[in-house]
Amino acid sequence: MVGQECTMEEDTRNNCTPKLWRKTLTAPAPFADETSCQCQAPHEKLTIAQARLGTPVDRPVRVYADGIFDLFHSGHARALMQAKTLFPNSYLLVGVCSDDLTHKFKGFTVMNEAERYEALRHCRYVDEVIRDAPWTLTPEFLEKHKIDFVAHDDIPYSSAGSDDVYKHIKEAGMFVPTQRTEGISTSDIITRIVRDYDVYARRNLQRGYTAKELNVSFINEKKYRFQNQVDKMKEKVKNVEERSKEFVNRVEEKSHDLIQKWEEKSREFIGNFLELFGPDGAWKQMFQERSSRMLQALSPKQSPVSSPTRSRSPSRSPSPTFSWLPIKTSPPSSPKAASASISSMSEGDEDEK
């Protein structure tokens, strides 16, 4: 049973030779012809209902699944997982057909029989591998390996002149169906390879395989190598474009930052300019102060104007006395007033004479 260590147990009640149980996953599944599990006692036939209940308790239910298993993939593994988990206590035997049978009834395989055997041995759900399995199951084969049930998908499998090679198994009540995994099969994988043949041929040439190993003609080899060179140049151009885009993006980011800084500095400069030279700026006040100072410096200071007054007395005195009185003068309000004041002053002088 999967997940158990290999131990030898003697079943004296059924007079069986020592049975080999798998108890760890540290080793691949054994081949049927290398094990010593050959029961001589009669093998009790089970119904599906009994097997689902976990009976009998003294042995696991032996389930058989067969196939080609070329290019072993997840669809194969899921089918084997279903076969392994059909019953609570089961032992999964997997039959793999040989190259001769496969090439005769189905077609050429990618992997040879030895590779296909080894692929199955390393699947975690497989307890035992039967090499060179028959294409059609016979009663002798079922009895030899003490097979209780056969697991396979329910689609009729027509081959070897039969509409369904599992028809007699179904009639005997020994067939348990499993479900196919859609979207994955050996044929699908081969179809992908054939469809993209040029891509894979170029890939392997690039990895060091020779044209002879790939069965590629001289002209095709040169064509594939030229295409590889073109692809390399395209990759280089693509890398350059990506780097250029990164450089342009960095330049745009830096230019955006510079523009923001320039706008901030411009606003700061304009604010300082308006604060200094605006209508209420400091420069206007300073200019007005300096202008007033210059006007005061350029305009002459007004000196006191006085005129001597003669005091007439009936008698002459040897030393006449003059009294100086300050006379307030105001600037003429108009040219006519100025001329009138001048004429009055001249008349006064004539009267004194």
Tab-separated table of C-alpha atoms in Angstrom:
chain	number	residue	atom	x	y	z
A	1	MET	CA	0.000	0.000	0.000
A	2	VAL	CA	1.312	3.472	-0.890
A	3	GLY	CA	2.741	5.370	2.069
A	4	GLN	CA	3.955	2.243	3.941
A	5	GLU	CA	7.389	0.750	4.409
A	6	CYS	CA	8.233	-2.550	2.730
A	7	THR	CA	7.829	-5.449	5.154
A	8	MET	CA	7.358	-9.174	4.615
A	9	GLU	CA	4.267	-10.715	6.196
A	10	GLU	CA	3.249	-14.367	6.201
A	11	ASP	CA	-0.434	-15.079	5.638
A	12	THR	CA	-0.741	-18.667	6.849
A	13	ARG	CA	-4.508	-18.670	6.586
A	14	ASN	CA	-4.481	-18.269	2.804
A	15	ASN	CA	-1.207	-20.201	2.403
A	16	CYS	CA	0.294	-17.253	0.529
A	17	THR	CA	3.953	-16.683	-0.020
A	18	PRO	CA	5.296	-13.546	1.748
A	19	LYS	CA	3.585	-10.407	0.478
A	20	LEU	CA	5.429	-7.221	-0.382
A	21	TRP	CA	3.814	-3.993	0.866
A	22	ARG	CA	4.986	-0.525	-0.135
A	23	LYS	CA	5.114	1.683	2.933
A	24	THR	CA	7.312	4.561	1.848
A	25	LEU	CA	7.873	6.629	-1.266
A	26	THR	CA	11.647	6.293	-1.050
A	27	ALA	CA	11.738	3.680	-3.815
A	28	PRO	CA	9.893	3.185	-7.109
A	29	ALA	CA	7.068	0.717	-7.432
A	30	PRO	CA	8.229	-2.872	-8.044
A	31	PHE	CA	7.651	-4.852	-11.210
A	32	ALA	CA	5.147	-7.691	-10.940
A	33	ASP	CA	7.629	-10.300	-12.190
A	34	GLU	CA	10.117	-9.294	-9.482
A	35	THR	CA	7.783	-9.644	-6.519
A	36	SER	CA	7.061	-12.803	-4.546
A	37	CYS	CA	3.341	-12.151	-4.183
A	38	GLN	CA	1.922	-15.298	-5.769
A	39	CYS	CA	-1.135	-16.399	-3.814
A	40	GLN	CA	-2.004	-20.072	-4.206
A	41	ALA	CA	-5.296	-19.979	-2.287
A	42	PRO	CA	-8.590	-19.278	-4.076
A	43	HIS	CA	-9.240	-15.601	-4.589
A	44	GLU	CA	-12.644	-14.562	-3.357
A	45	LYS	CA	-14.596	-12.573	-5.875
A	46	LEU	CA	-15.846	-9.199	-4.618
A	47	THR	CA	-18.710	-7.024	-5.673
A	48	ILE	CA	-18.313	-3.257	-6.078
A	49	ALA	CA	-20.609	-2.722	-3.090
A	50	GLN	CA	-18.442	-4.954	-0.879
A	51	ALA	CA	-15.280	-3.204	-2.040
A	52	ARG	CA	-16.731	0.228	-1.270
A	53	LEU	CA	-17.452	-0.940	2.281
A	54	GLY	CA	-13.783	-1.803	2.761
A	55	THR	CA	-14.151	-5.592	2.788
A	56	PRO	CA	-12.425	-7.929	3.072
A	57	VAL	CA	-10.353	-6.635	5.947
A	58	ASP	CA	-7.522	-9.116	5.535
A	59	ARG	CA	-6.374	-7.864	2.131
A	60	PRO	CA	-6.639	-4.769	-0.093
A	61	VAL	CA	-8.848	-4.633	-3.165
A	62	ARG	CA	-6.629	-5.267	-6.182
A	63	VAL	CA	-7.430	-2.744	-8.924
A	64	TYR	CA	-5.906	-2.991	-12.392
A	65	ALA	CA	-5.417	-0.147	-14.890
A	66	ASP	CA	-3.631	-0.493	-18.218
A	67	GLY	CA	-2.504	1.722	-21.049
A	68	ILE	CA	0.354	2.888	-23.262
A	69	PHE	CA	1.329	5.890	-21.099
A	70	ASP	CA	3.454	7.506	-23.800
A	71	LEU	CA	4.755	10.972	-22.790
A	72	PHE	CA	3.395	10.422	-19.276
A	73	HIS	CA	1.418	13.533	-18.302
A	74	SER	CA	-1.049	14.845	-15.744
A	75	GLY	CA	-4.006	13.199	-17.476
A	76	HIS	CA	-2.412	9.788	-16.913
A	77	ALA	CA	-1.640	10.631	-13.293
A	78	ARG	CA	-5.205	11.792	-12.583
A	79	ALA	CA	-6.641	8.598	-14.070
A	80	LEU	CA	-4.360	6.502	-11.833
A	81	MET	CA	-5.268	8.627	-8.821
A	82	GLN	CA	-8.949	7.906	-9.466
A	83	ALA	CA	-8.231	4.178	-9.786
A	84	LYS	CA	-6.240	4.218	-6.555
A	85	THR	CA	-8.984	5.982	-4.596
A	86	LEU	CA	-11.970	4.008	-5.868
A	87	PHE	CA	-12.099	1.986	-2.659
A	88	PRO	CA	-11.024	2.627	0.937
A	89	ASN	CA	-8.299	-0.026	0.816
A	90	SER	CA	-6.894	-0.687	-2.646
A	91	TYR	CA	-3.717	-1.949	-4.282
A	92	LEU	CA	-3.145	-0.520	-7.762
A	93	LEU	CA	-1.527	-2.627	-10.462
A	94	VAL	CA	-0.710	-0.865	-13.728
A	95	GLY	CA	-0.167	-2.778	-16.946
A	96	VAL	CA	1.977	-1.219	-19.683
A	97	CYS	CA	1.896	-2.634	-23.202
A	98	SER	CA	5.154	-3.367	-25.001
A	99	ASP	CA	6.435	-1.576	-28.093
A	100	ASP	CA	5.521	-4.469	-30.371
A	101	LEU	CA	1.878	-4.528	-29.331
A	102	THR	CA	1.574	-0.760	-29.316
A	103	HIS	CA	3.110	-0.295	-32.759
A	104	LYS	CA	0.901	-3.059	-34.102
A	105	PHE	CA	-2.460	-1.910	-32.761
A	106	LYS	CA	-2.064	1.807	-32.066
A	107	GLY	CA	0.986	3.315	-33.714
A	108	PHE	CA	4.502	4.531	-33.139
A	109	THR	CA	5.396	5.919	-29.696
A	110	VAL	CA	7.741	8.714	-28.712
A	111	MET	CA	9.068	6.858	-25.664
A	112	ASN	CA	10.196	3.264	-25.825
A	113	GLU	CA	8.801	0.604	-23.504
A	114	ALA	CA	11.627	0.825	-20.963
A	115	GLU	CA	11.099	4.570	-20.600
A	116	ARG	CA	7.364	4.093	-20.235
A	117	TYR	CA	7.826	1.390	-17.584
A	118	GLU	CA	10.090	3.648	-15.543
A	119	ALA	CA	7.697	6.594	-15.841
A	120	LEU	CA	4.933	4.501	-14.255
A	121	ARG	CA	7.158	3.169	-11.482
A	122	HIS	CA	7.733	6.710	-10.244
A	123	CYS	CA	4.071	7.697	-10.037
A	124	ARG	CA	3.013	7.977	-6.394
A	125	TYR	CA	-0.328	6.189	-6.921
A	126	VAL	CA	1.149	3.036	-8.459
A	127	ASP	CA	1.854	0.035	-6.229
A	128	GLU	CA	3.015	-2.394	-8.901
A	129	VAL	CA	3.876	-2.290	-12.618
A	130	ILE	CA	3.155	-5.169	-14.993
A	131	ARG	CA	5.442	-5.130	-18.017
A	132	ASP	CA	4.326	-6.373	-21.442
A	133	ALA	CA	0.663	-6.256	-20.484
A	134	PRO	CA	-1.796	-7.927	-22.873
A	135	TRP	CA	-3.855	-5.812	-25.280
A	136	THR	CA	-7.025	-7.724	-24.362
A	137	LEU	CA	-7.453	-9.009	-20.834
A	138	THR	CA	-7.897	-12.759	-20.529
A	139	PRO	CA	-9.322	-14.781	-17.610
A	140	GLU	CA	-5.879	-16.354	-17.161
A	141	PHE	CA	-4.247	-12.938	-16.776
A	142	LEU	CA	-6.904	-11.781	-14.292
A	143	GLU	CA	-6.474	-14.956	-12.249
A	144	LYS	CA	-2.686	-14.809	-12.298
A	145	HIS	CA	-2.560	-11.306	-10.790
A	146	LYS	CA	-5.642	-11.791	-8.575
A	147	ILE	CA	-7.353	-8.760	-10.082
A	148	ASP	CA	-10.650	-7.747	-8.492
A	149	PHE	CA	-11.596	-4.777	-10.712
A	150	VAL	CA	-10.408	-3.035	-13.887
A	151	ALA	CA	-10.405	0.783	-13.980
A	152	HIS	CA	-10.612	2.738	-17.248
A	153	ASP	CA	-12.667	5.539	-18.778
A	154	ASP	CA	-16.109	4.436	-19.917
A	155	ILE	CA	-15.668	5.376	-23.598
A	156	PRO	CA	-15.766	2.190	-25.760
A	157	TYR	CA	-12.213	1.371	-26.840
A	158	SER	CA	-12.353	-0.221	-30.273
A	159	SER	CA	-9.210	-2.089	-31.240
A	160	ALA	CA	-7.894	-5.460	-32.371
A	161	GLY	CA	-11.104	-6.241	-34.257
A	162	SER	CA	-13.365	-5.516	-31.272
A	163	ASP	CA	-15.814	-2.699	-30.763
A	164	ASP	CA	-14.809	-2.497	-27.111
A	165	VAL	CA	-11.882	-4.415	-25.626
A	166	TYR	CA	-13.407	-4.014	-22.135
A	167	LYS	CA	-16.822	-5.381	-23.091
A	168	HIS	CA	-16.359	-8.767	-21.395
A	169	ILE	CA	-14.979	-7.052	-18.265
A	170	LYS	CA	-18.074	-4.865	-18.072
A	171	GLU	CA	-20.340	-7.883	-18.517
A	172	ALA	CA	-18.545	-9.678	-15.672
A	173	GLY	CA	-19.193	-6.737	-13.308
A	174	MET	CA	-15.486	-6.063	-12.847
A	175	PHE	CA	-15.308	-2.694	-14.644
A	176	VAL	CA	-15.106	0.563	-12.673
A	177	PRO	CA	-15.156	3.761	-14.788
A	178	THR	CA	-12.843	6.729	-14.339
A	179	GLN	CA	-13.050	10.202	-15.864
A	180	ARG	CA	-10.779	11.516	-18.605
A	181	THR	CA	-8.986	14.823	-18.134
A	182	GLU	CA	-10.022	17.207	-20.876
A	183	GLY	CA	-7.447	19.312	-22.684
A	184	ILE	CA	-4.467	17.027	-22.157
A	185	SER	CA	-3.492	13.821	-23.929
A	186	THR	CA	-0.493	12.293	-25.653
A	187	SER	CA	-2.032	13.031	-29.042
A	188	ASP	CA	-2.537	16.684	-28.068
A	189	ILE	CA	1.104	17.030	-27.038
A	190	ILE	CA	2.323	15.484	-30.291
A	191	THR	CA	-0.019	17.769	-32.239
A	192	ARG	CA	1.538	20.818	-30.565
A	193	ILE	CA	5.020	19.658	-31.479
A	194	VAL	CA	4.082	18.953	-35.094
A	195	ARG	CA	2.222	22.259	-35.400
A	196	ASP	CA	5.204	24.257	-34.099
A	197	TYR	CA	7.840	22.032	-35.663
A	198	ASP	CA	9.972	24.924	-36.943
A	199	VAL	CA	10.030	26.544	-33.514
A	200	TYR	CA	11.233	23.390	-31.772
A	201	ALA	CA	13.746	22.581	-34.523
A	202	ARG	CA	15.258	26.047	-34.191
A	203	ARG	CA	15.196	25.698	-30.410
A	204	ASN	CA	17.172	22.471	-30.458
A	205	LEU	CA	19.632	23.745	-33.072
A	206	GLN	CA	20.266	26.698	-30.799
A	207	ARG	CA	20.858	24.326	-27.879
A	208	GLY	CA	23.584	22.423	-29.688
A	209	TYR	CA	21.795	19.592	-31.506
A	210	THR	CA	23.057	18.871	-35.008
A	211	ALA	CA	20.943	18.924	-38.146
A	212	LYS	CA	21.594	15.206	-38.556
A	213	GLU	CA	20.209	14.471	-35.083
A	214	LEU	CA	17.114	16.508	-35.881
A	215	ASN	CA	16.774	14.990	-39.365
A	216	VAL	CA	16.861	18.502	-40.857
A	217	SER	CA	18.116	19.169	-44.386
A	218	PHE	CA	21.049	21.475	-45.115
A	219	ILE	CA	18.821	24.209	-46.541
A	220	ASN	CA	16.416	24.083	-43.600
A	221	GLU	CA	19.312	24.169	-41.169
A	222	LYS	CA	20.618	27.388	-42.755
A	223	LYS	CA	17.111	28.823	-42.781
A	224	TYR	CA	16.590	28.023	-39.105
A	225	ARG	CA	19.953	29.447	-38.109
A	226	PHE	CA	19.237	32.630	-40.077
A	227	GLN	CA	15.857	32.920	-38.344
A	228	ASN	CA	17.592	32.493	-34.992
A	229	GLN	CA	19.919	35.366	-35.858
A	230	VAL	CA	16.965	37.512	-36.903
A	231	ASP	CA	15.229	36.714	-33.625
A	232	LYS	CA	18.346	37.707	-31.705
A	233	MET	CA	18.476	41.031	-33.539
A	234	LYS	CA	14.784	41.592	-32.820
A	235	GLU	CA	15.415	40.866	-29.170
A	236	LYS	CA	18.282	43.353	-29.091
A	237	VAL	CA	16.162	46.015	-30.779
A	238	LYS	CA	13.386	45.320	-28.316
A	239	ASN	CA	15.794	45.702	-25.406
A	240	VAL	CA	17.109	48.972	-26.840
A	241	GLU	CA	13.555	50.264	-27.255
A	242	GLU	CA	12.708	49.351	-23.683
A	243	ARG	CA	15.841	51.071	-22.396
A	244	SER	CA	15.076	54.126	-24.544
A	245	LYS	CA	11.576	54.276	-23.107
A	246	GLU	CA	12.990	54.070	-19.602
A	247	PHE	CA	15.461	56.884	-20.404
A	248	VAL	CA	12.716	59.065	-21.890
A	249	ASN	CA	10.532	58.451	-18.859
A	250	ARG	CA	13.361	59.445	-16.538
A	251	VAL	CA	14.027	62.602	-18.601
A	252	GLU	CA	10.327	63.481	-18.509
A	253	GLU	CA	10.252	63.033	-14.747
A	254	LYS	CA	13.339	65.228	-14.305
A	255	SER	CA	12.016	67.878	-16.712
A	256	HIS	CA	8.731	67.893	-14.823
A	257	ASP	CA	10.611	68.470	-11.585
A	258	LEU	CA	12.686	71.245	-13.172
A	259	ILE	CA	9.573	72.959	-14.528
A	260	GLN	CA	7.953	72.811	-11.100
A	261	LYS	CA	11.061	74.286	-9.493
A	262	TRP	CA	11.246	76.985	-12.178
A	263	GLU	CA	7.602	77.910	-11.614
A	264	GLU	CA	8.171	78.134	-7.876
A	265	LYS	CA	11.247	80.333	-8.358
A	266	SER	CA	9.382	82.484	-10.891
A	267	ARG	CA	6.500	83.052	-8.512
A	268	GLU	CA	8.962	83.888	-5.761
A	269	PHE	CA	10.824	86.346	-8.013
A	270	ILE	CA	7.641	88.055	-9.173
A	271	GLY	CA	6.425	88.369	-5.602
A	272	ASN	CA	9.695	89.931	-4.500
A	273	PHE	CA	9.633	92.293	-7.500
A	274	LEU	CA	6.105	93.453	-6.760
A	275	GLU	CA	6.931	93.840	-3.099
A	276	LEU	CA	9.853	96.072	-4.045
A	277	PHE	CA	8.568	97.967	-7.090
A	278	GLY	CA	4.791	97.732	-6.748
A	279	PRO	CA	2.399	100.625	-6.074
A	280	ASP	CA	2.965	100.330	-2.348
A	281	GLY	CA	6.441	98.943	-2.587
A	282	ALA	CA	9.464	99.837	-0.547
A	283	TRP	CA	11.246	101.285	-3.560
A	284	LYS	CA	8.522	103.942	-4.091
A	285	GLN	CA	8.704	105.035	-0.477
A	286	MET	CA	12.479	105.215	-0.661
A	287	PHE	CA	12.272	107.184	-3.953
A	288	GLN	CA	9.837	109.653	-2.453
A	289	GLU	CA	12.048	110.152	0.566
A	290	ARG	CA	15.109	110.717	-1.585
A	291	SER	CA	13.195	113.077	-3.891
A	292	SER	CA	12.051	115.200	-0.988
A	293	ARG	CA	15.575	115.373	0.354
A	294	MET	CA	16.940	116.427	-3.036
A	295	LEU	CA	14.288	119.148	-3.388
A	296	GLN	CA	15.140	120.479	0.042
A	297	ALA	CA	18.823	120.472	-0.838
A	298	LEU	CA	18.279	122.273	-4.158
A	299	SER	CA	15.817	125.007	-2.965
A	300	PRO	CA	17.611	128.081	-1.195
A	301	LYS	CA	16.741	128.931	2.364
A	302	GLN	CA	14.756	132.183	2.824
A	303	SER	CA	16.781	134.909	4.658
A	304	PRO	CA	15.071	137.705	6.776
A	305	VAL	CA	14.446	140.900	4.742
A	306	SER	CA	14.708	144.283	6.593
A	307	SER	CA	14.721	147.922	5.424
A	308	PRO	CA	16.097	150.861	7.491
A	309	THR	CA	13.538	153.451	8.521
A	310	ARG	CA	14.508	157.024	8.948
A	311	SER	CA	12.956	158.789	11.863
A	312	ARG	CA	12.270	162.419	11.078
A	313	SER	CA	12.564	164.834	13.876
A	314	PRO	CA	12.187	168.597	13.899
A	315	SER	CA	15.846	168.899	14.731
A	316	ARG	CA	18.708	167.210	13.163
A	317	SER	CA	20.645	164.927	15.350
A	318	PRO	CA	24.211	164.149	14.574
A	319	SER	CA	23.603	160.442	14.874
A	320	PRO	CA	20.394	159.271	13.357
A	321	THR	CA	18.855	156.183	14.796
A	322	PHE	CA	17.713	153.316	12.495
A	323	SER	CA	15.392	150.570	13.637
A	324	TRP	CA	15.499	147.227	11.790
A	325	LEU	CA	12.206	145.483	11.723
A	326	PRO	CA	11.670	142.228	10.064
A	327	ILE	CA	9.298	142.381	7.152
A	328	LYS	CA	7.446	139.287	6.193
A	329	THR	CA	7.276	138.790	2.519
A	330	SER	CA	5.186	136.271	0.767
A	331	PRO	CA	5.758	135.147	-2.764
A	332	PRO	CA	3.379	136.685	-5.301
A	333	SER	CA	0.458	134.552	-6.115
A	334	SER	CA	0.536	135.551	-9.819
A	335	PRO	CA	2.638	137.536	-12.317
A	336	LYS	CA	0.161	140.442	-12.203
A	337	ALA	CA	0.487	140.650	-8.453
A	338	ALA	CA	4.246	140.598	-8.778
A	339	SER	CA	4.241	143.535	-11.244
A	340	ALA	CA	1.855	145.495	-9.036
A	341	SER	CA	4.090	145.028	-6.059
A	342	ILE	CA	7.087	146.187	-8.050
A	343	SER	CA	5.295	149.352	-9.264
A	344	SER	CA	4.183	150.239	-5.776
A	345	MET	CA	7.693	149.889	-4.516
A	346	SER	CA	8.975	152.280	-7.223
A	347	GLU	CA	6.335	154.875	-6.373
A	348	GLY	CA	7.354	154.706	-2.770
A	349	ASP	CA	10.932	155.405	-3.662
A	350	GLU	CA	9.913	158.441	-5.729
A	351	ASP	CA	7.946	159.839	-2.830
A	352	GLU	CA	10.971	159.574	-0.593
A	353	LYS	CA	12.948	161.576	-3.015
